[in-house]
Amino acid sequence: MQIEAREYEYANDYKVLIESYSGKPEHLLAIMQDVQKHYNYLPRLAISMISQHVGIPVSRVYAMASFYKAFSLVPKGKFIFRVCDGTACHIKNSATLLDQLQEHLGIEVDETTADGLFSIETVNCLGACALAPVMVVNGKVYGKVSPGDVERIINEYGGQSYASQHKC
Amino acid sequence: MKIMLNGQEREAREGETILEMCRREGIPIPTFCYYQAFGGQGACRMCMVELREEGQEQTRLVAACTYPIKSSVEIITESERIQRLRRTIVMLLARRAPDNPLMEALARTYSSPRLTAIEVEPPNCILCGLCIHACEEMGRTAIWSMFRGIDKRIGTPYDEASEDCIGCAACARICPTQAINLEEEGSTRRIWNKTFELVACQRCGKNYTTREELEYLWERTEYGKEKLCESCRKKTLAINMKSFQQ
Ligand code: FES
Ligand code: FES
């Protein structure tokens, strides 16, 4: 697998994080979660370092990373807008929220803005159907979101420039 | 241990799988994900048979390749229910490998209806997992099953050339549907997005392996550093034996 040169700048940070766990194979998932938490994705170099640390082939670490939705193989934004598109939220028009977000931020679902600030994702039911439609930004829950709220929420995370840029 | 197999009393070895016993008794059971050297995976469900435990009325379906015989059970390997099950499995898997001769033959055997094909990567892969086992058995584990659900597929990380792949093609050889793309041209081999240089047999001159595989084998075996293809290795072995006996 090809690892870009600039990733090596972080090699030491990854190392410290990874080596805070013992090299037992059963720690694989925990290490991956920790790296994901710190960097919002699993960098290639980190995947190869994790594989070495726990003695599990890269193919299997990658397979695990690709299997769970909690892991991302590509860089994610600093703020992740998770829009629920479960049954209840769907009926309460989550699609409009999504449209608004996509329009304001100029990206599609599962994409990240060029400045690495925002990503949009969808989930299938957050288990808060009474609050439908629901949106979560880095763990903060927004319930009963109306289309008019979207811009304000984006601004909360410093997205003013985006919002004005795409307003028509 | 006495068990009933298709209505006849048979002797089973304790702990052997139903499949092992049936193979020994010459009773055919179709399989996709089973390979003798690796044992059963219980993944494809093609080998399902009916099993009735002692004192039970009903039979239940179990995977013959993973079910160990531990008590005097009754086993039925052919029935309407099993036929139906195999027909469905073949019907679904054939969507992934519509023009593959094996799947076509099976579809005929089980009169499986033909559904529209779906595009999979690599084409014709029915996800039996034998290639993964072969690669693991080689001690490389360069490929694994990635993603999940309808996106599940076999591959190398990032679909790129893997450092662990030595181009041995054990995966391609074991694949029941020839789904793994192995290209050979002159003295190069391409597999899993990686190009290898082929090495010729010192006796017959046939290109038979990759440099990487050869070096890997040299590293881990007692063999001398010779470059012999399999048939030439056997021949030299036979010649050596003869001179040894004389
Ligand atoms: S459907 Fe959105 S929280 Fe349940
Ligand atoms: S052969 Fe038994 S489940 Fe595949």
Coordinates of C-alpha atoms and ligand atoms in Angstrom, one line a residue:
Chain A
M1 CA 0.0 0.0 0.0
Q2 CA 1.2 3.5 -0.9
I3 CA 1.8 5.8 2.0
E4 CA 2.2 9.5 1.2
A5 CA 5.4 11.1 2.4
R6 CA 3.6 13.8 4.4
E7 CA 1.9 11.1 6.5
Y8 CA 5.3 10.4 8.1
E9 CA 5.2 13.7 9.8
Y10 CA 2.6 12.2 12.1
A11 CA 4.5 8.9 12.6
N12 CA 5.6 9.8 16.1
D13 CA 2.1 10.8 17.2
Y14 CA 0.6 7.6 15.8
K15 CA 3.4 5.7 17.6
V16 CA 2.7 7.2 21.0
L17 CA -1.0 6.6 20.6
I18 CA -0.6 3.0 19.4
E19 CA 2.0 2.0 21.8
S20 CA 0.0 3.1 24.7
Y21 CA -1.7 -0.3 24.2
S22 CA 0.1 -3.6 24.6
G23 CA 0.6 -5.5 21.4
K24 CA -2.0 -8.1 22.2
P25 CA -4.2 -8.9 19.2
E26 CA -7.3 -8.4 21.2
H27 CA -6.5 -4.7 21.5
L28 CA -6.8 -4.2 17.8
L29 CA -10.3 -2.7 17.8
A30 CA -9.5 -0.5 20.8
I31 CA -6.4 0.9 19.1
M32 CA -8.3 1.5 15.9
Q33 CA -11.1 3.3 17.8
D34 CA -8.6 5.5 19.5
V35 CA -6.9 6.5 16.3
Q36 CA -10.2 7.1 14.7
K37 CA -11.2 9.3 17.6
H38 CA -8.0 11.4 17.4
Y39 CA -7.8 11.9 13.7
N40 CA -11.4 11.3 12.6
Y41 CA -10.2 8.6 10.2
L42 CA -7.6 5.8 10.0
P43 CA -4.6 7.1 8.1
R44 CA -2.8 4.5 6.0
L45 CA 0.4 4.8 7.9
A46 CA -1.5 4.3 11.2
I47 CA -3.1 1.1 9.7
S48 CA 0.2 -0.3 8.8
M49 CA 1.7 0.6 12.2
I50 CA -1.2 -0.9 14.0
S51 CA -0.9 -4.1 12.0
Q52 CA 2.8 -4.4 13.1
H53 CA 2.1 -3.5 16.7
V54 CA -0.5 -6.3 17.2
G55 CA 1.0 -8.7 14.7
I56 CA -2.1 -8.9 12.5
P57 CA -1.7 -8.7 8.7
V58 CA -2.5 -5.3 7.1
S59 CA -5.2 -7.0 5.0
R60 CA -7.1 -8.0 8.1
V61 CA -6.8 -4.6 9.8
Y62 CA -8.0 -2.9 6.7
A63 CA -10.8 -5.4 6.4
M64 CA -11.9 -4.6 9.9
A65 CA -11.7 -0.8 9.2
S66 CA -13.8 -1.3 6.1
F67 CA -16.4 -3.4 7.9
Y68 CA -17.4 -1.1 10.7
K69 CA -19.2 2.1 9.9
A70 CA -17.5 3.7 12.9
F71 CA -14.2 3.8 11.0
S72 CA -13.4 6.0 8.1
L73 CA -10.7 5.2 5.5
V74 CA -10.6 8.7 4.2
P75 CA -10.0 12.0 6.1
K76 CA -13.2 13.4 7.7
G77 CA -14.0 16.9 8.5
K78 CA -13.4 18.4 12.0
F79 CA -17.2 18.7 12.3
I80 CA -19.3 15.8 11.1
F81 CA -23.0 16.6 10.4
R82 CA -24.8 13.3 10.8
V83 CA -28.3 13.6 9.5
C84 CA -30.7 10.9 10.5
D85 CA -32.6 9.3 7.6
G86 CA -34.3 6.6 9.6
T87 CA -38.0 6.0 9.1
A88 CA -39.3 8.6 11.5
C89 CA -36.9 11.3 10.4
H90 CA -37.4 10.5 6.8
I91 CA -41.1 11.1 7.2
K92 CA -40.4 14.3 9.0
N93 CA -38.5 15.4 5.9
S94 CA -34.9 14.8 6.7
A95 CA -34.2 14.9 3.0
T96 CA -34.8 18.7 3.0
L97 CA -32.2 19.1 5.8
L98 CA -29.8 17.1 3.8
D99 CA -30.4 19.2 0.7
Q100 CA -29.9 22.4 2.7
L101 CA -26.6 21.1 4.2
Q102 CA -25.3 20.0 0.9
E103 CA -26.2 23.2 -0.7
H104 CA -24.7 25.4 2.0
L105 CA -21.5 23.4 2.3
G106 CA -21.2 22.6 -1.4
I107 CA -20.5 18.9 -0.8
E108 CA -22.5 15.7 -1.1
V109 CA -23.1 13.0 1.6
D110 CA -19.9 11.3 2.6
E111 CA -17.8 14.1 1.3
T112 CA -15.6 16.6 3.2
T113 CA -15.1 20.3 2.5
A114 CA -11.7 21.2 0.9
D115 CA -10.6 23.0 4.1
G116 CA -11.2 19.8 6.1
L117 CA -13.8 21.5 8.3
F118 CA -17.1 19.8 7.5
S119 CA -18.4 16.4 6.5
I120 CA -21.9 15.2 5.9
E121 CA -23.1 11.7 6.7
T122 CA -26.4 10.0 7.1
V123 CA -27.4 7.4 9.7
N124 CA -30.4 5.0 9.9
C125 CA -32.1 6.0 13.1
L126 CA -30.4 7.5 16.0
G127 CA -32.9 6.1 18.4
A128 CA -34.4 9.5 19.1
C129 CA -37.4 9.3 16.9
A130 CA -39.5 11.5 19.1
L131 CA -37.2 14.4 18.2
A132 CA -37.4 13.8 14.5
P133 CA -35.9 15.1 12.3
V134 CA -32.6 14.7 14.2
M135 CA -29.1 15.8 13.4
V136 CA -26.0 15.2 15.4
V137 CA -22.8 17.3 15.1
N138 CA -19.8 15.8 16.8
G139 CA -22.0 14.3 19.5
K140 CA -24.3 17.3 20.0
V141 CA -27.9 16.5 19.2
Y142 CA -30.2 18.8 17.4
G143 CA -33.9 17.7 17.5
K144 CA -36.9 18.9 15.6
V145 CA -34.6 20.7 13.2
S146 CA -36.5 22.9 10.8
P147 CA -35.0 23.9 7.4
G148 CA -34.5 27.4 8.7
D149 CA -32.2 26.1 11.5
V150 CA -29.6 24.6 9.3
E151 CA -27.8 27.8 8.5
R152 CA -27.7 28.8 12.1
I153 CA -26.3 25.4 13.1
I154 CA -23.6 25.6 10.4
N155 CA -22.6 29.1 11.8
E156 CA -22.3 27.7 15.3
Y157 CA -19.3 25.7 13.9
G158 CA -17.7 28.6 12.2
G159 CA -19.3 28.0 8.8
Q160 CA -20.4 31.6 8.1
S161 CA -18.3 31.9 5.0
Y162 CA -19.9 28.8 3.6
A163 CA -23.4 29.9 4.4
S164 CA -23.1 33.3 2.8
Q165 CA -21.2 32.0 -0.2
H166 CA -23.9 29.6 -1.2
K167 CA -26.9 31.7 -0.3
C168 CA -29.0 32.8 -3.2
Chain B
M1 CA -20.3 -45.3 16.5
K2 CA -23.4 -46.4 14.7
I3 CA -25.5 -43.8 12.9
M4 CA -28.2 -43.8 10.3
L5 CA -27.2 -42.4 6.9
N6 CA -29.9 -42.1 4.3
G7 CA -31.8 -45.0 6.0
Q8 CA -28.8 -47.3 6.3
E9 CA -26.8 -48.1 9.3
R10 CA -23.2 -46.9 9.0
E11 CA -20.1 -46.6 11.2
A12 CA -19.0 -43.1 12.0
R13 CA -15.8 -42.0 13.7
E14 CA -16.5 -39.9 16.7
G15 CA -15.9 -36.2 16.0
E16 CA -15.5 -36.4 12.2
T17 CA -17.7 -34.1 10.3
I18 CA -20.8 -35.3 8.4
L19 CA -19.1 -34.3 5.2
E20 CA -15.9 -36.3 6.0
M21 CA -18.0 -39.3 6.7
C22 CA -20.1 -39.0 3.6
R23 CA -17.0 -38.5 1.4
R24 CA -15.6 -41.7 2.9
E25 CA -18.9 -43.5 2.2
G26 CA -18.9 -42.2 -1.3
I27 CA -22.0 -40.1 -0.8
P28 CA -21.8 -36.9 -2.8
I29 CA -22.5 -33.6 -1.1
P30 CA -22.0 -30.4 -3.0
T31 CA -19.7 -27.7 -1.5
F32 CA -18.3 -24.3 -2.4
C33 CA -16.4 -23.2 0.7
Y34 CA -15.0 -26.5 1.8
Y35 CA -11.5 -27.7 0.9
Q36 CA -10.1 -30.8 2.5
A37 CA -6.8 -29.2 3.6
F38 CA -8.5 -26.3 5.3
G39 CA -11.6 -28.0 6.7
G40 CA -15.1 -26.5 6.6
Q41 CA -15.9 -22.8 6.9
G42 CA -19.7 -23.2 7.1
A43 CA -20.0 -20.1 4.9
C44 CA -21.8 -21.1 1.7
R45 CA -24.4 -23.4 3.2
M46 CA -24.4 -25.6 0.0
C47 CA -23.5 -28.7 2.1
M48 CA -26.6 -28.5 4.3
V49 CA -28.1 -31.9 5.2
E50 CA -31.0 -32.9 7.4
L51 CA -30.1 -34.2 10.9
R52 CA -32.3 -36.0 13.4
E53 CA -31.0 -36.3 16.9
E54 CA -32.0 -39.2 19.1
G55 CA -35.4 -39.0 20.5
Q56 CA -36.4 -36.1 18.2
E57 CA -39.3 -36.1 15.8
Q58 CA -38.2 -33.3 13.6
T59 CA -35.1 -33.0 11.5
R60 CA -33.1 -29.8 11.4
L61 CA -30.7 -28.5 8.8
V62 CA -27.0 -28.4 9.5
A63 CA -23.8 -27.7 7.5
A64 CA -22.2 -31.0 6.8
C65 CA -18.8 -29.5 6.5
T66 CA -18.7 -28.2 10.1
Y67 CA -21.0 -30.5 12.0
P68 CA -19.0 -33.1 14.1
I69 CA -20.8 -36.4 14.7
K70 CA -20.8 -37.0 18.4
S71 CA -23.8 -39.2 19.0
S72 CA -25.9 -41.7 17.1
V73 CA -27.8 -39.3 14.9
E74 CA -29.7 -39.8 11.7
I75 CA -28.6 -38.0 8.6
I76 CA -30.4 -37.5 5.3
T77 CA -28.4 -36.0 2.5
E78 CA -31.1 -35.9 -0.2
S79 CA -34.6 -34.6 0.2
E80 CA -37.1 -32.2 -1.3
R81 CA -36.1 -29.7 1.4
I82 CA -32.4 -30.0 0.7
Q83 CA -33.0 -29.8 -3.0
R84 CA -34.9 -26.6 -2.5
L85 CA -32.2 -25.1 -0.4
R86 CA -29.5 -25.9 -2.9
R87 CA -31.6 -24.5 -5.7
T88 CA -31.9 -21.2 -3.9
I89 CA -28.2 -21.0 -3.1
V90 CA -27.2 -21.7 -6.7
M91 CA -29.9 -19.3 -7.9
L92 CA -28.5 -16.5 -5.8
L93 CA -24.8 -17.2 -6.3
A94 CA -25.2 -17.6 -10.1
R95 CA -26.2 -13.9 -10.2
R96 CA -22.7 -13.1 -9.3
A97 CA -21.2 -15.5 -11.9
P98 CA -23.8 -15.8 -14.6
D99 CA -21.6 -17.2 -17.4
N100 CA -19.4 -19.4 -15.3
P101 CA -19.4 -23.0 -16.4
L102 CA -19.6 -24.4 -12.9
M103 CA -22.5 -22.2 -11.9
E104 CA -24.3 -23.0 -15.2
A105 CA -23.9 -26.7 -14.6
L106 CA -25.2 -26.4 -11.1
A107 CA -28.1 -24.3 -12.2
R108 CA -29.0 -27.1 -14.5
T109 CA -28.6 -29.8 -11.9
Y110 CA -30.8 -28.0 -9.4
S111 CA -33.1 -26.4 -12.0
S112 CA -32.4 -23.0 -10.5
P113 CA -34.2 -20.1 -12.1
R114 CA -31.9 -17.6 -13.8
L115 CA -32.0 -14.2 -12.2
T116 CA -30.6 -11.0 -13.7
A117 CA -26.8 -10.8 -13.2
I118 CA -25.3 -8.4 -10.7
E119 CA -22.0 -6.8 -11.2
V120 CA -19.4 -7.9 -8.6
E121 CA -15.7 -7.3 -8.1
P122 CA -13.8 -9.4 -9.1
P123 CA -16.4 -10.6 -11.7
N124 CA -17.6 -14.2 -11.0
C125 CA -16.6 -14.2 -7.3
I126 CA -19.1 -16.1 -5.2
L127 CA -17.4 -15.2 -2.0
C128 CA -16.5 -18.8 -0.9
G129 CA -13.4 -17.5 0.8
L130 CA -11.1 -20.3 -0.4
C131 CA -8.6 -17.8 -1.8
I132 CA -8.3 -16.1 1.6
H133 CA -7.5 -19.5 3.2
A134 CA -5.0 -20.4 0.5
C135 CA -3.2 -17.1 0.9
E136 CA -3.2 -17.5 4.7
E137 CA -2.0 -21.0 4.4
M138 CA 0.9 -19.7 2.3
G139 CA 1.7 -17.5 5.3
R140 CA 1.0 -14.3 3.4
T141 CA -2.6 -13.1 4.2
A142 CA -2.3 -10.5 1.4
I143 CA -6.1 -10.7 0.7
W144 CA -9.1 -10.7 3.0
S145 CA -12.8 -10.0 2.7
M146 CA -13.4 -6.3 2.7
F147 CA -16.5 -4.1 3.4
R148 CA -19.8 -5.8 4.2
G149 CA -23.3 -6.7 3.1
I150 CA -23.8 -6.2 -0.6
D151 CA -20.4 -4.4 -0.9
K152 CA -18.5 -7.3 0.6
R153 CA -15.7 -8.4 -1.7
I154 CA -12.2 -10.0 -1.6
G155 CA -9.3 -7.8 -2.2
T156 CA -6.0 -6.3 -1.0
P157 CA -6.0 -3.1 1.1
Y158 CA -7.0 -0.1 -0.9
D159 CA -7.1 -2.4 -4.0
E160 CA -3.4 -1.7 -4.4
A161 CA -0.4 -3.9 -4.9
S162 CA 0.2 -5.5 -1.5
E163 CA 3.7 -5.9 0.0
D164 CA 2.5 -9.3 1.4
C165 CA 1.6 -10.7 -2.0
I166 CA 4.3 -12.8 -3.6
G167 CA 2.4 -13.6 -6.7
C168 CA 2.2 -17.3 -6.0
A169 CA -1.3 -17.5 -7.4
A170 CA -2.4 -20.1 -4.9
C171 CA -5.6 -18.0 -4.7
A172 CA -6.3 -18.2 -8.4
R173 CA -5.6 -21.9 -8.5
I174 CA -8.1 -22.7 -5.8
C175 CA -10.9 -20.4 -7.0
P176 CA -13.9 -22.6 -8.1
T177 CA -15.1 -19.9 -10.5
Q178 CA -11.8 -18.7 -11.9
A179 CA -12.7 -15.2 -10.7
I180 CA -9.2 -14.1 -9.8
N181 CA -7.5 -12.3 -12.6
L182 CA -4.1 -13.8 -13.4
E183 CA -2.4 -12.5 -16.4
E184 CA 0.8 -13.9 -17.7
E185 CA 2.7 -12.4 -20.6
G186 CA 6.2 -13.4 -21.5
S187 CA 8.1 -13.4 -18.3
T188 CA 5.7 -11.3 -16.2
R189 CA 2.7 -12.2 -14.1
R190 CA 0.1 -9.8 -13.0
I191 CA -2.2 -10.6 -10.1
W192 CA -4.0 -8.4 -7.5
N193 CA -2.7 -5.2 -9.1
K194 CA 0.9 -6.2 -8.8
T195 CA 3.4 -7.2 -11.5
F196 CA 5.9 -10.0 -10.9
E197 CA 8.9 -11.3 -12.8
L198 CA 8.6 -15.0 -13.6
V199 CA 11.5 -17.4 -13.0
A200 CA 12.2 -20.3 -15.4
C201 CA 12.8 -23.9 -14.4
Q202 CA 16.5 -24.7 -14.7
R203 CA 15.7 -28.1 -16.2
C204 CA 12.9 -27.6 -18.6
G205 CA 13.0 -23.9 -19.1
K206 CA 9.3 -23.3 -18.3
N207 CA 8.4 -20.1 -16.5
Y208 CA 6.9 -21.6 -13.3
T209 CA 7.0 -19.1 -10.4
T210 CA 7.7 -15.6 -9.4
R211 CA 11.0 -14.4 -8.0
E212 CA 9.3 -13.3 -4.8
E213 CA 7.7 -16.7 -4.2
L214 CA 11.0 -18.5 -4.9
E215 CA 12.9 -16.3 -2.5
Y216 CA 10.2 -16.8 0.1
L217 CA 10.4 -20.5 -0.2
W218 CA 14.2 -20.5 -0.1
E219 CA 14.0 -18.6 3.1
R220 CA 11.7 -21.1 4.8
T221 CA 12.4 -24.5 3.5
E222 CA 15.3 -26.9 3.5
Y223 CA 15.3 -27.1 -0.2
G224 CA 18.6 -26.2 -1.9
K225 CA 18.6 -23.1 -4.0
E226 CA 17.4 -24.7 -7.1
K227 CA 14.9 -23.5 -9.6
L228 CA 12.8 -26.5 -10.4
C229 CA 9.2 -26.6 -11.5
E230 CA 7.0 -29.2 -9.8
S231 CA 7.3 -31.9 -12.4
C232 CA 11.1 -31.5 -12.8
R233 CA 11.4 -31.6 -9.0
K234 CA 9.6 -34.9 -8.9
K235 CA 11.8 -36.3 -11.7
T236 CA 15.1 -35.2 -10.0
L237 CA 13.8 -36.6 -6.8
A238 CA 13.1 -40.0 -8.5
I239 CA 16.6 -40.0 -10.1
N240 CA 18.2 -39.2 -6.8
M241 CA 16.2 -42.0 -5.2
K242 CA 17.4 -44.5 -7.7
S243 CA 21.1 -43.6 -7.4
F244 CA 20.6 -43.8 -3.6
Q245 CA 19.2 -47.3 -3.9
Q246 CA 22.0 -48.5 -6.1
Ligands
FES1 S1 -35.5 7.7 12.6 FE1 -34.3 9.3 13.2 S2 -34.0 9.0 15.2 FE2 -35.1 7.3 14.6
FES2 S1 -19.2 -26.3 2.2 FE1 -20.2 -26.4 4.0 S2 -20.9 -24.4 4.3 FE2 -19.7 -24.3 2.5

